[in-house]
Each structure stands twice: as structure tokens, then as C-alpha cells.
Short mmCIF file of C-alpha atoms and ligand atoms in Angstrom, two decimals:
data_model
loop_
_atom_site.label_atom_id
_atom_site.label_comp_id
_atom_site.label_asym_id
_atom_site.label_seq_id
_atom_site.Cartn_x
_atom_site.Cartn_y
_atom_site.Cartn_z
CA UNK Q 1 -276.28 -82.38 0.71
CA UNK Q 2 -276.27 -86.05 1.39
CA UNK Q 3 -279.12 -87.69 3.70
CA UNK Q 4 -278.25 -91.46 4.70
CA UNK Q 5 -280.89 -93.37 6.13
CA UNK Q 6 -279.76 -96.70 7.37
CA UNK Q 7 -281.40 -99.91 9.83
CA UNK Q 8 -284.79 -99.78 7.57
CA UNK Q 9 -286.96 -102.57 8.34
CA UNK Q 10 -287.71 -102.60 4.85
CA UNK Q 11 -287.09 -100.37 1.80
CA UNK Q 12 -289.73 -100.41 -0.61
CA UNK Q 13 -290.66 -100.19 -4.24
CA UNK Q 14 -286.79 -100.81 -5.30
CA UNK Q 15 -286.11 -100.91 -8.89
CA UNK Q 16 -282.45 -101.52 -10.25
CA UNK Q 17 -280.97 -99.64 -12.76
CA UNK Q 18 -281.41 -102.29 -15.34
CA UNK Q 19 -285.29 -102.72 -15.23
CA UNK Q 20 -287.41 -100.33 -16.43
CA UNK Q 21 -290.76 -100.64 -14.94
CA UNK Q 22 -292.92 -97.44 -15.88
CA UNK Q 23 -296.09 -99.05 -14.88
CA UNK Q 24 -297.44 -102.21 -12.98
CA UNK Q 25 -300.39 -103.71 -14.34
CA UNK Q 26 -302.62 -107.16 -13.73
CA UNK Q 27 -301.39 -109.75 -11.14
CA UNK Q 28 -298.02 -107.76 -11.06
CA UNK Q 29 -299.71 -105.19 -9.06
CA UNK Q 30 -299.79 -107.91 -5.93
CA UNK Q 31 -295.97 -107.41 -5.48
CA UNK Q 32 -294.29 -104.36 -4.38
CA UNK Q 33 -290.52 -105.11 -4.21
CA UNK Q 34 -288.68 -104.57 -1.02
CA UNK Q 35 -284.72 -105.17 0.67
CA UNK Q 36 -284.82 -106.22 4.37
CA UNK Q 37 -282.62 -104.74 6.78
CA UNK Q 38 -281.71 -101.49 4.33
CA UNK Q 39 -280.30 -98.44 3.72
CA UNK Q 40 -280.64 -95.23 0.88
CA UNK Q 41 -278.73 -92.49 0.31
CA UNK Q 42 -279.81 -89.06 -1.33
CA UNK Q 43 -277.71 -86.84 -2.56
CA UNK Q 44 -278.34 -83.56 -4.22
CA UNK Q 45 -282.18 -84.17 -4.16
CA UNK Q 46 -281.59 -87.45 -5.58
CA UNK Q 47 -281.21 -91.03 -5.24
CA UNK Q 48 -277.45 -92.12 -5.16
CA UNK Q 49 -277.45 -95.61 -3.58
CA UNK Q 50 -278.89 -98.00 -1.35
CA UNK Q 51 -278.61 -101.74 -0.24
CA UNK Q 52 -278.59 -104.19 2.20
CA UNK Q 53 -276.89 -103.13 5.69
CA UNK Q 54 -274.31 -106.23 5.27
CA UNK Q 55 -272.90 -103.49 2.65
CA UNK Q 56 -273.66 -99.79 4.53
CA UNK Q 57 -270.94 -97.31 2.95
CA UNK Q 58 -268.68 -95.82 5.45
CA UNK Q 59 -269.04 -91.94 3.90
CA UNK Q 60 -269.37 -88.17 4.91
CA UNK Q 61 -273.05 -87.25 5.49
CA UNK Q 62 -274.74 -84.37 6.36
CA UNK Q 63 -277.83 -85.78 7.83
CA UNK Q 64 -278.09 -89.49 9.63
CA UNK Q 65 -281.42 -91.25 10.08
CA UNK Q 66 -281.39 -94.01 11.79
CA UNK Q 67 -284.86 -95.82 10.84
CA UNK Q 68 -284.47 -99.28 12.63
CA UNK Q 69 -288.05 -100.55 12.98
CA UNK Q 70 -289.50 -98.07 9.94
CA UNK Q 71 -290.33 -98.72 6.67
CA UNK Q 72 -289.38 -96.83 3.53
CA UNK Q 73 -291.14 -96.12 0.29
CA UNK Q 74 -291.50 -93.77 -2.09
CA UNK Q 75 -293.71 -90.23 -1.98
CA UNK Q 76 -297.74 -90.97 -3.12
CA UNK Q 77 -298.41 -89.02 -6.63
CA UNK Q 78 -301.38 -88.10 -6.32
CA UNK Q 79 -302.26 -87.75 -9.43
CA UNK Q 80 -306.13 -86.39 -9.24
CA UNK Q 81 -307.10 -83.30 -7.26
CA UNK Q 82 -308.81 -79.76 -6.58
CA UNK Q 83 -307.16 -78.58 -3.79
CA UNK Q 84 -307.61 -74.77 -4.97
CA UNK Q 85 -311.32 -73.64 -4.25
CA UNK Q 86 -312.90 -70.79 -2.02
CA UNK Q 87 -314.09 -72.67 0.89
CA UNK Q 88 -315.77 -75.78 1.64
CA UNK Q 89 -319.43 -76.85 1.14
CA UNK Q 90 -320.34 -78.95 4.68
CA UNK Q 91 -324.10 -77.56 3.82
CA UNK Q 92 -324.35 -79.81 1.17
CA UNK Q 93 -322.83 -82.38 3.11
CA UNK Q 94 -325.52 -82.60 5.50
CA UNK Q 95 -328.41 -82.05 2.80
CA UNK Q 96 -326.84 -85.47 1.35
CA UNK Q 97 -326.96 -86.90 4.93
CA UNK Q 98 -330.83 -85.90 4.56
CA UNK Q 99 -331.38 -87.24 1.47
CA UNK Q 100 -330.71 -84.77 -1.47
CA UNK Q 101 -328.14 -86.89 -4.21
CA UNK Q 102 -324.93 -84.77 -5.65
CA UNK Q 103 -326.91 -84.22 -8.99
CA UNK Q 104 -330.13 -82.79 -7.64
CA UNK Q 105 -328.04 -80.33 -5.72
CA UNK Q 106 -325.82 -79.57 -8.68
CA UNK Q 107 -328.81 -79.33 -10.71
CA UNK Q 108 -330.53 -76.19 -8.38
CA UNK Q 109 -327.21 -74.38 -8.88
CA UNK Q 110 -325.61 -76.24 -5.74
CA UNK Q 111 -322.25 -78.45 -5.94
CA UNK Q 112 -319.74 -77.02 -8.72
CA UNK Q 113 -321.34 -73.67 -9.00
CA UNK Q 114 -321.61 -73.41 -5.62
CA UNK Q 115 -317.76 -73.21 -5.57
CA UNK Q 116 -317.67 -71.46 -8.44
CA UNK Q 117 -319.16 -68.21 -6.70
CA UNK Q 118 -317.11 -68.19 -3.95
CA UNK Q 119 -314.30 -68.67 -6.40
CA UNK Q 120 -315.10 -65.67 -8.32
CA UNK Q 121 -315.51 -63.36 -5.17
CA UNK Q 122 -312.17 -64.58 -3.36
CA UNK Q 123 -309.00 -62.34 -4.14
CA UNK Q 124 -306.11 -64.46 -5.46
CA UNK Q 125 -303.43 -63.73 -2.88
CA UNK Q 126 -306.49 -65.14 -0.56
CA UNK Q 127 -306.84 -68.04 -2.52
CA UNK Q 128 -303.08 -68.80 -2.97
CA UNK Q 129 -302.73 -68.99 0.57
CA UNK Q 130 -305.25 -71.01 1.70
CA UNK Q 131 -304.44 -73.46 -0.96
CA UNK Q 132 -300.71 -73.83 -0.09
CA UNK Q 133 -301.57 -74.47 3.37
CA UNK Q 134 -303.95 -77.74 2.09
CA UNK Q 135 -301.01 -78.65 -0.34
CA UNK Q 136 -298.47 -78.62 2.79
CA UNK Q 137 -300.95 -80.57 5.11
CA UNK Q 138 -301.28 -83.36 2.33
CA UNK Q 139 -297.28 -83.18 1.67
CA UNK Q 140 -297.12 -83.75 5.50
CA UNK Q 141 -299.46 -87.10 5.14
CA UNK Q 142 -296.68 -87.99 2.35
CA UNK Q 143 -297.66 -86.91 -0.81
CA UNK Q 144 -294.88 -86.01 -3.16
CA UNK Q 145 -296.32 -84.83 -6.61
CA UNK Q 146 -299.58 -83.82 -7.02
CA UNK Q 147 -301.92 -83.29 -9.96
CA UNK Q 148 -304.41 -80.19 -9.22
CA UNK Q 149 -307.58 -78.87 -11.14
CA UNK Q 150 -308.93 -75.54 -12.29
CA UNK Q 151 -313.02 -75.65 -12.94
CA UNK Q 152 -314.16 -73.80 -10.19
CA UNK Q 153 -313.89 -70.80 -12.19
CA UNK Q 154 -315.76 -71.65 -15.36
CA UNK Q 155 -315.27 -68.07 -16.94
CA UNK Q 156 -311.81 -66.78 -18.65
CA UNK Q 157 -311.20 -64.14 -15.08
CA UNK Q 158 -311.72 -67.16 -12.96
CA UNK Q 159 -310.33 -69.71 -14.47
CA UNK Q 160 -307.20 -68.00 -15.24
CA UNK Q 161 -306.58 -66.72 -11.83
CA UNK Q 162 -306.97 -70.62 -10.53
CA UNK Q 163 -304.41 -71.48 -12.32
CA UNK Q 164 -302.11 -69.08 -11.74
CA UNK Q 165 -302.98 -69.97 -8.12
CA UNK Q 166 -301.48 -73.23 -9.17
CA UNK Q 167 -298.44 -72.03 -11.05
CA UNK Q 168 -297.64 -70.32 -7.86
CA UNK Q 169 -298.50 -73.21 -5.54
CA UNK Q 170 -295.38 -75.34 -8.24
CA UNK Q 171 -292.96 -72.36 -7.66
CA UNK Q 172 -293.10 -72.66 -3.66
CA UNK Q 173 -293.13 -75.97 -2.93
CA UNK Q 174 -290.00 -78.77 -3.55
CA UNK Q 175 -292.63 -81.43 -5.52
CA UNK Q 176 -293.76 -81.49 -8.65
CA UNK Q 177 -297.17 -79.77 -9.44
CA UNK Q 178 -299.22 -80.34 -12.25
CA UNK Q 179 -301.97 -78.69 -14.20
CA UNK Q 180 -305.30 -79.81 -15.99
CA UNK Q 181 -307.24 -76.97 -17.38
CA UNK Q 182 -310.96 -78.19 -16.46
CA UNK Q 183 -313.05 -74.90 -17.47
CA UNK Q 184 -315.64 -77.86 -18.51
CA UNK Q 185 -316.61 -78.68 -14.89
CA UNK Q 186 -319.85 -77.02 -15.14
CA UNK Q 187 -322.08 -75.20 -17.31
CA UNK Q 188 -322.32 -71.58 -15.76
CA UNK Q 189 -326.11 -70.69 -15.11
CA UNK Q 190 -326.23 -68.11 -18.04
CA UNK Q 191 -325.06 -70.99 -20.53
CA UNK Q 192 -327.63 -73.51 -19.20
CA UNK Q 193 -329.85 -72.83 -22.39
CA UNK Q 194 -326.82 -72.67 -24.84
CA UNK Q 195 -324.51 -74.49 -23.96
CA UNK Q 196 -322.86 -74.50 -27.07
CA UNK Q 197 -321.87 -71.17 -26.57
CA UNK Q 198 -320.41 -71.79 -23.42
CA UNK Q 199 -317.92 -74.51 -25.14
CA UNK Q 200 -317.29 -72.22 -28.05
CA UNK Q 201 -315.64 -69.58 -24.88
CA UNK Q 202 -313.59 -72.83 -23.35
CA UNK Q 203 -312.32 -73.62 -27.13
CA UNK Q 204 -311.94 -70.02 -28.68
CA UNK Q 205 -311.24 -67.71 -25.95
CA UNK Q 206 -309.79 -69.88 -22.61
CA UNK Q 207 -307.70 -72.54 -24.25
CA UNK Q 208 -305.43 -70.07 -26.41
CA UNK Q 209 -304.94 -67.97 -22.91
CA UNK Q 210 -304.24 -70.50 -20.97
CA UNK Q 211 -301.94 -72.74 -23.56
CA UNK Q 212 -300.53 -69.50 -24.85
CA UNK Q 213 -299.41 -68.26 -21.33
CA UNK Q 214 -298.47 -71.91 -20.40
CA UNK Q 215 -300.91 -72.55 -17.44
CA UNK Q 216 -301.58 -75.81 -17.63
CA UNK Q 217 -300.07 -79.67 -18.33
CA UNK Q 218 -303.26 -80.90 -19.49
CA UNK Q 219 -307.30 -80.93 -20.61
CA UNK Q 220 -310.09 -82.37 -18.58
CA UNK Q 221 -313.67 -82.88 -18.84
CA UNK Q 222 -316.64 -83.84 -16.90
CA UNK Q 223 -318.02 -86.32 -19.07
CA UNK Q 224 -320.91 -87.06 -17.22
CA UNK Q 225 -324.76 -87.20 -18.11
CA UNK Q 226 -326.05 -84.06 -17.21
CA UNK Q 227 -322.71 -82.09 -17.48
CA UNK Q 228 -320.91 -82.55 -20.80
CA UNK Q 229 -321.48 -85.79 -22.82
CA UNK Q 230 -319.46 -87.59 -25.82
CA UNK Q 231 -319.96 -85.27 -28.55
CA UNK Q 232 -319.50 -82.49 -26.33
CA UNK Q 233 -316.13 -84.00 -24.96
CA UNK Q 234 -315.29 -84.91 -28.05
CA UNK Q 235 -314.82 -81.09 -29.77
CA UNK Q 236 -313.15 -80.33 -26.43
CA UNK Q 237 -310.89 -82.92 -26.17
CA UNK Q 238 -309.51 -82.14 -29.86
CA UNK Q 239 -309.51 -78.51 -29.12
CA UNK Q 240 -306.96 -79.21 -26.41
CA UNK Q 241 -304.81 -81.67 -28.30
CA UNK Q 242 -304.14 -78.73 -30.48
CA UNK Q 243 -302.90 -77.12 -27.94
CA UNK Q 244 -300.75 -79.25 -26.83
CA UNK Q 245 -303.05 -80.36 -24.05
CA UNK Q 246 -303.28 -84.06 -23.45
CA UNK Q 247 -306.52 -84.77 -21.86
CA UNK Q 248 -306.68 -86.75 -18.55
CA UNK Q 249 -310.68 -86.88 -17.82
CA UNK Q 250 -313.66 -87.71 -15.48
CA UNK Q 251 -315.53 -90.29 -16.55
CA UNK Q 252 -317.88 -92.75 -15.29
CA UNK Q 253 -318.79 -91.49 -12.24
CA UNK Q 254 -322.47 -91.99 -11.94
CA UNK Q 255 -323.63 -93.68 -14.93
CA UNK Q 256 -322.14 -95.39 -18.18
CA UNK Q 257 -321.48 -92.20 -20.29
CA UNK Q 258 -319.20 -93.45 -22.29
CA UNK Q 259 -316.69 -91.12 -21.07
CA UNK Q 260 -313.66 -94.16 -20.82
CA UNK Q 261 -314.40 -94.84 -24.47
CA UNK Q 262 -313.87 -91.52 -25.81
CA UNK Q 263 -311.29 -91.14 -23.36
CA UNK Q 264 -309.38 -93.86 -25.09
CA UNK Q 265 -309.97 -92.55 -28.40
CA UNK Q 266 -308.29 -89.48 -27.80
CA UNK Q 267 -305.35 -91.05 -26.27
CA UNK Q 268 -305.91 -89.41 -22.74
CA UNK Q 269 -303.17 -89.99 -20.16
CA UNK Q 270 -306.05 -91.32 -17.82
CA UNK Q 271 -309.62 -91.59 -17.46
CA UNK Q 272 -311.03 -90.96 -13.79
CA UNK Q 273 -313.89 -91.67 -11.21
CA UNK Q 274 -314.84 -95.24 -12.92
CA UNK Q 275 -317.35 -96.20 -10.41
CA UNK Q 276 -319.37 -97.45 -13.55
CA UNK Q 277 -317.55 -100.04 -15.45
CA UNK Q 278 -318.58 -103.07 -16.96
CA UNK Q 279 -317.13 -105.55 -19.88
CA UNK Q 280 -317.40 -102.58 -22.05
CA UNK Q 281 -315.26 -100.11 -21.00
CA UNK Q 282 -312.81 -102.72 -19.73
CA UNK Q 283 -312.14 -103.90 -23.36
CA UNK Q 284 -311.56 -100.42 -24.22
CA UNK Q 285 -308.95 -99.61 -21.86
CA UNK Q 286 -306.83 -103.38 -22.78
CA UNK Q 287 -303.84 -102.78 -24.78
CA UNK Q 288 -304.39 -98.85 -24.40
CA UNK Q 289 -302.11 -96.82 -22.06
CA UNK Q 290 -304.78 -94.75 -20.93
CA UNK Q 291 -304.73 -95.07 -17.62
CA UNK Q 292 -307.82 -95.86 -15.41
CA UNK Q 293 -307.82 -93.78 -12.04
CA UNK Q 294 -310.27 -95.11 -9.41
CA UNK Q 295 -311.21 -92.22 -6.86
CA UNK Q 296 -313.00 -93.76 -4.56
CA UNK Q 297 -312.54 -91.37 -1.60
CA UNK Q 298 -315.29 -89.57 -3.83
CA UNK Q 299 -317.51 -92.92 -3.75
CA UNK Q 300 -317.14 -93.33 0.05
CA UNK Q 301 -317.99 -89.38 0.72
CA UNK Q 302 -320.88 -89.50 -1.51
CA UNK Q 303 -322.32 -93.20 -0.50
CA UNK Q 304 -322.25 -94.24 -3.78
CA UNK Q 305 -321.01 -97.58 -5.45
CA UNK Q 306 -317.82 -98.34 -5.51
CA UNK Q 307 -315.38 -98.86 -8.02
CA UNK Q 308 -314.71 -102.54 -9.57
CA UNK Q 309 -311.02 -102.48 -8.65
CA UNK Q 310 -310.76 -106.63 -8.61
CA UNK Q 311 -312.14 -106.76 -12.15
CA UNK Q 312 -310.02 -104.01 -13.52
CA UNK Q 313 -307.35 -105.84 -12.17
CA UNK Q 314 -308.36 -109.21 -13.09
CA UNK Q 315 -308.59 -108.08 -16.56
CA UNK Q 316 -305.15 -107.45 -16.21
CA UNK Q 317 -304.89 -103.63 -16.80
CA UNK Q 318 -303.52 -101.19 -14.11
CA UNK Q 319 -305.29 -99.34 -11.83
CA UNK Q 320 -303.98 -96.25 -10.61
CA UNK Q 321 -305.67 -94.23 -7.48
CA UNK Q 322 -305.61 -90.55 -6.74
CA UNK Q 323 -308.06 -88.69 -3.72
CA UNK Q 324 -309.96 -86.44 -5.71
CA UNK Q 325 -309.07 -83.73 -2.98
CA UNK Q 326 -312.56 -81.34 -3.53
CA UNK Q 327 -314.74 -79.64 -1.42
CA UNK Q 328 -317.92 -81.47 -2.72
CA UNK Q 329 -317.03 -85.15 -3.44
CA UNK Q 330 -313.59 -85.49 -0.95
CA UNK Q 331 -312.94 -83.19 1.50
CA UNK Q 332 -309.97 -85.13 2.37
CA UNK Q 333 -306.43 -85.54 0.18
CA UNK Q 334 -305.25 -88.16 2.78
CA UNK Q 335 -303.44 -90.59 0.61
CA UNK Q 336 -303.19 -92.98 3.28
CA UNK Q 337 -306.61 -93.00 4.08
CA UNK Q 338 -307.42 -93.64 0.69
CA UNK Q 339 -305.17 -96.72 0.87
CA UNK Q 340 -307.74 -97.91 3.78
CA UNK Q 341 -310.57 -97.16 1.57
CA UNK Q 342 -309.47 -99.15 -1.42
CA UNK Q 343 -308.55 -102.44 0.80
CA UNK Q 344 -311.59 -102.72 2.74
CA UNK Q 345 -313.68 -101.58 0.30
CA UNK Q 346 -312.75 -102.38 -3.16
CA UNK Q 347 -310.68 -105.46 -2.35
CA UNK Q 348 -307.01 -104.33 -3.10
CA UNK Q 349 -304.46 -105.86 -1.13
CA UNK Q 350 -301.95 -103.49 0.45
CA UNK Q 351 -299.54 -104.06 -1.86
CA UNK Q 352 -301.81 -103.44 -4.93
CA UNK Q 353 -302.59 -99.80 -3.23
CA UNK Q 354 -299.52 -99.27 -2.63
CA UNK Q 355 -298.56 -99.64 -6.84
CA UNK Q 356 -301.51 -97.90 -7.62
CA UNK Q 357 -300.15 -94.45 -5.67
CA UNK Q 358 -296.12 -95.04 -6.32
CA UNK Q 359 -295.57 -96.03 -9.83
CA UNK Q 360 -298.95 -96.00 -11.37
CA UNK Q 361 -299.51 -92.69 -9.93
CA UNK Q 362 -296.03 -91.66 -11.55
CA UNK Q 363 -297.16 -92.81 -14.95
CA UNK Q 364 -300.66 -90.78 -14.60
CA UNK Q 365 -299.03 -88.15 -14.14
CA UNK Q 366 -295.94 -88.86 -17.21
CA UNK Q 367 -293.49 -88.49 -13.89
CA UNK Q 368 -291.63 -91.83 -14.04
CA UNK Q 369 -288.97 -91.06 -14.60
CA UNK Q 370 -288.52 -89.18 -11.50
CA UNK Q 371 -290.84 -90.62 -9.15
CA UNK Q 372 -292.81 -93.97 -8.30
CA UNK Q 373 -290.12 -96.42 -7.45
CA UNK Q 374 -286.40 -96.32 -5.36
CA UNK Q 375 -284.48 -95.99 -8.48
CA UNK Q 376 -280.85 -94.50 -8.82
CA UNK Q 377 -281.36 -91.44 -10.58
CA UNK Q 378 -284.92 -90.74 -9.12
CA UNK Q 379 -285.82 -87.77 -7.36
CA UNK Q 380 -285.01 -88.41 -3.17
CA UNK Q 381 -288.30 -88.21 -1.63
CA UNK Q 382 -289.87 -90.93 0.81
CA UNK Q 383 -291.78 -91.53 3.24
CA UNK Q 384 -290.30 -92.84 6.42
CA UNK Q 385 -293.00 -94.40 8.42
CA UNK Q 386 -293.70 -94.69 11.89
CA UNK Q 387 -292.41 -97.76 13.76
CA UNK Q 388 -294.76 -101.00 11.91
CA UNK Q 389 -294.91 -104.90 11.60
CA UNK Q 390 -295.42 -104.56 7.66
CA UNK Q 391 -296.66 -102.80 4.55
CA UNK Q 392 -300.05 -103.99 5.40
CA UNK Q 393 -299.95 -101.68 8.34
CA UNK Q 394 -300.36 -98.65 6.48
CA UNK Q 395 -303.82 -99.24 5.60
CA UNK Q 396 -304.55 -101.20 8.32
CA UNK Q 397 -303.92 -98.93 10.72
CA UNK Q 398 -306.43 -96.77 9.42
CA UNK Q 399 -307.09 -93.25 10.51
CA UNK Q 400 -303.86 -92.52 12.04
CA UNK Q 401 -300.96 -91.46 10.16
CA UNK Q 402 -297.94 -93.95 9.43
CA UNK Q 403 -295.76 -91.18 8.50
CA UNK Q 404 -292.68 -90.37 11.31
CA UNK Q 405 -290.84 -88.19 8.21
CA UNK Q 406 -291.44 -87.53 4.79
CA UNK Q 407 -287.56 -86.40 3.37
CA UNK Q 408 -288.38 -84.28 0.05
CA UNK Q 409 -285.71 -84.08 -3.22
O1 LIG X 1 -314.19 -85.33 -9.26
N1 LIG X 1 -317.11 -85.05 -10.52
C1 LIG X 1 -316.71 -83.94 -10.83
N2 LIG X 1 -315.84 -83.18 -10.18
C2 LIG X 1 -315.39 -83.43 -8.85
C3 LIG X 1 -316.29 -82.89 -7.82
C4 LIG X 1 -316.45 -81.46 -7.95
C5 LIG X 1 -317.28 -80.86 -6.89
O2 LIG X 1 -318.31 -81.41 -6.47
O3 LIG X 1 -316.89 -79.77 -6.47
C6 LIG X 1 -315.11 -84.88 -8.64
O4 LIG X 1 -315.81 -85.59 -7.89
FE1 LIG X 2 -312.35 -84.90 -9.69
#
């Protein structure tokens, strides 16, 4: 199979063969490289060649695009989500509008648990398919790899039957899918007075299931005041290196819980939410490659502060963003709406957005080497957009969606 697609206004997010960019961070976020006038060919599910249309290769295809006026970039990664759950929660959504906060209503048994029981009464097949058809909607808005959660289950039944949800969701579709193992979402109502006993179930009874039968990439927490704190993370965050879990976890969300520092500590692959940072936590994550992940589709849905994107990237670090796709926080995986979101509201130019959901969204998710940039070698997926002036468009034109054709593998 060999897809050319030739006349593109502009081809973005090129890297050659010689460089070997596996992450953008600081003022080299502002650029996103690009060929006028371009073409690309896939072949065999991957990138073969592409170039300027001075030098278009007279060869045997078996599809033509013809994308004169489009733009070209790579698939999102989208590397933060939990796009499994039971059904959504728009009564919660209006108690907000009315004046209850996320934590009050998680703290009357509202919010995770909430999810959690509808979870536990849904059959899988159910479950699987309702899933797959939010996983193809987002794939049709461009996104093409995706990180998803477990955590609505919060017991071993549950839990395990999310993520075989998930394992199923990576067998049926042509992206890559991965796993974080979040049974620490929540404490389950019958823990709320020992809660230790509810972390000695994650550590001694779920984590050797779920490593043992291979049903997840990696280990999250809520660190969060409230939910699980430092010491708490701590013991689970070591539990799942042992398992060969590397964590990737919330933190920061609503209030300084030190949840980047000890995120850092334990080498996770990324620390997530972030709406609370300050010097502190920034002087953590230099020199680290733990890799902050601003959600703030979660910030905008629940009217809370935003993320300090400008003095993340200031400081010269990377910022990475993902949707948070959930039916409490983000009812929305739109990756291009989320590109809207973080210009107007947390300052990042087009092409900074851009980096933080091709390449930075790769690394979040360990996928460079297959996704993030137009590479040689890298897996063919891209977005072909709909007729535009520029880049900028994207986010710009917010609300609609810039996609004509997204062209998976
Ligand atoms: O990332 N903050 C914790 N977890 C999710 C929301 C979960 C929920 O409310 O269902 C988040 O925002
Ligand atoms: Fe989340």
C-alpha cells in the first residue's frame, strides 16, 4: 500500500533523518518546522518520503491525494485520558453551575464514585462498546495514540474488567493505546475510615493481577489533598516500579500537594493537571525528564484557574498537553479544541500547542520513535486539514473541526 499526498500548502512538524528531536522544550517550542508547497508518501503504514513539489517522484500509487490548499501534520497523542466509564455525570455539571465545587461533590460520594457505581453495574461487552465508539469519534477529530485510564473501578472485579476494556479497545483500532493502572482514583466508601487498607488491596492484591496478566503500561495516582497525599503516593508509586510500572501521575490540580515533587522523585514519565505551580515545583521539574502535562480542558470545564503555561515555558522546560477525556472534569477529548483553550487562555502560541500534542505528546507517552514528527521511518498517520490560511487556523478557528482526513499507519 502506498498513499501519496502531494500540492500541501504546508507539511508540518518535518524532522530529517539526521536530527533526533525526542522532545521540544523552552523557546524551541515557538517553532514547528514546516516545507511549503509539499508532498509525503506512506508506504506500508509508514513514512517513506516526502519533499518539496519541485522534486514530486513519478511512482506507482495506490491512493492519490491531492491536498492543494491543506495543511499536513502529524496525528495528536493524546497522552492523558478516561475515555472508558459507564455514562456521563451532566447532574453534577449543573450542581457546579449552581454552586457546589468538584470536591464537595466528591466528598458526599459524588464525582469519582459516582462513576465508579455505574462502572461496577455495566457488563463489559456494554462497556467495550460504548468506549470504542468515543475512541473512534476522537480518532475522527485526529487523534492518533491515545493514553487511557482505569480508576473508575477502584476494586480488583472492576478495575480489571476496565482494563481489559482497554486491551480490547488497542486490539481493534490501527493507533497505539496505552494503559495506566489508576485503582488510586478514589477511596471506595467502605475504605474511607482505613484507608490504609484500601492501598494495601491496590499494592498486594491489584498490582500483581494486573502486572502479572500484562494490563497496563503504567501507574497513576491522584495525588491530591483529600484523595491520596505524598506518603501515600509514595508506597504506591514504589509498589508499581516493582512491577515494572512507571508512574505517570495527577498532580497539582487544586492545591500545592506536592504531587510534581514526588512525581520527580520517582522518575515518572509525566506529572499531570498542574494548575498549581509556582517557583517550587518548577525547579523540580528543570533538568528532570519528567514531563509536565497541562490539562486544561479540565480547568475550563470546572472554572477553575488555569495552568501557568508561559512560566513553564519561560523556565525553559516542555510542556506537553493531553484532554483529560472524563465524564466529570472533560467531557470532551477534542484535541483541537484543546488547542483553542490553551492559546486564548493560557497564552501558547499555535505553534507551541501544536509541539505540546505532536512530539511532546509522543515523548509522554515513550512513543517517539513512532509518532510526533514527519520522520522517515515513523508510523504514516496525519492529519490532513481542511482548506486554511495557516497553522494558526487550527485554533483559531475554534469550535469547528480543521480536519478534511485523518490517513492512519
Ligand atoms: O483528571 N482529577 C482526577 N481525575 C480526573 C477526573 C475524574 C472524574 O472526575 O471522574 C481528572 O480530572
Ligand atoms: Fe485525569
Amino acid at each position: 500500500m502506498r498513499t501519496l499526498i502531494t500540492h500541501i500548502k504546508q507539511l508540518h512538524q518535518v524532522e530529517q533523518e539526521t536530527e533526533n528531536r525526542t522532545r521540544v522544550s523552552g523557546k524551541d517550542m515557538a517553532v514547528v518546522p514546516f516545507l511549503e508547497d509539499a508532498w509525503l508518501l506512506i508506504e506500508n503504514g509508514h513514512i517513506h518520503s516526502f519533499g518539496a513539489m519541485s522534486s514530486v517522484p513519478e511512482t506507482q500509487v495506490s491512493e492519490h491525494i491531492n491536498a492543494s490548499g491543506r495543511h499536513v501534520l502529524p496525528t495528536w497523542v493524546d497522552s492523558h485520558t478516561h475515555l472508558v466509564f459507564a455514562a456521563p455525570r451532566d447532574g453534577e455539571f449543573v450542581d457546579r453551575i449552581k454552586g457546589a465545587s468538584y470536591e464537595e461533590i466528591a466528598r458526599k460520594g459524588g464525582g469519582i464514585l459516582n462513576s465508579a457505581r455505574r462502572l461496577a453495574d455495566m457488563d463489559e461487552q456494554q462497556l467495550y462498546e460504548q468506549s470504542l465508539q468515543r475512541l473512534l469519534r476522537v480518532m475522527g477529530q485526529g487523534t492518533g495514540a491515545i493514553e487511557i485510564k482505569s480508576g473508575y473501578g477502584l476494586s480488583l472485579e472492576a478495575e480489571m474488567k476496565m482494563l481489559r476494556v482497554i486491551r480490547r479497545l488497542k486490539e481493534h483500532v490501527p493507533i497505539p493505546v496505552k494503559a495506566s493502572f489508576l485503582a488510586a482514583h478514589a477511596y471506595p466508601m467502605e475504605y474511607r475510615e482505613n484507608k490504609e487498607a484500601y492501598i494495601d488491596l491496590i499494592i498486594n492484591e491489584m498490582l500483581p493481577r494486573v502486572a502479572g496478566e500484562g494490563l497496563a503500561d503504567y501507574m497513576d495516582v491522584f495525588c491530591e489533598q483529600g484523595f491520596f497525599g505524598v506518603p501515600e503516593t509514595e508506597r504506591l508509586l514504589e509498589a508499581g516500579w516493582k512491577h515494572g510500572l512507571k508512574p505517570k501521575i495527577h498532580a497539582n490540580q487544586l492545591h500545592y500537594s506536592g504531587g510534581v515533587q514526588v512525581g520527580v522523585k520517582h522518575n515518572a514519565l509525566s506529572v499531570d493537571h498542574l494548575e498549581c505551580v509556582g517557583d517550587d515545583e518548577i525547579n523540580a521539574l528543570k533538568g528532570r525528564n519528567t514531563m509536565p502535562v497541562l490539562l486544561p480542558g479540565a480547568a475550563f470545564f470546572l472554572g477553575i484557574q488555569y495552568q501557568p503555561a508561559r512560566r513553564i515555558i519561560d523556565a525553559g522546560l516542555p510542556v506537553c498537553l493531553a484532554t483529560d477525556y472524563n465524564p466529570g472534569s472533560c467531557p470532551s477529548g477534542n484535541v483541537p479544541l484543546l488547542l483553542s483553550i490553551a492559546c486564548t487562555q493560557l497564552k501558547m502560541t499555535p505553534e507551541e500547542a501544536v509541539n505540546a500534542v505532536t512530539i511532546n505528546g509522543a515523548a509522554a507517552l515513550e512513543l517517539e520513535k513512532e509518532m510526533g514528527t514527519i520522520k522517515v521511518g515513523k508510523r504514516g498517520s496525519v492529519i490532513i486539514t481542511e482548506r486554511m490560511p495557516s497553522l494558526a487556523h487550527i485554533p483559531y478557528d475554534f469550535g469547528n473541526s480543521p480536519v478534511f482526513k485523518v490517513v492512519y499507519n
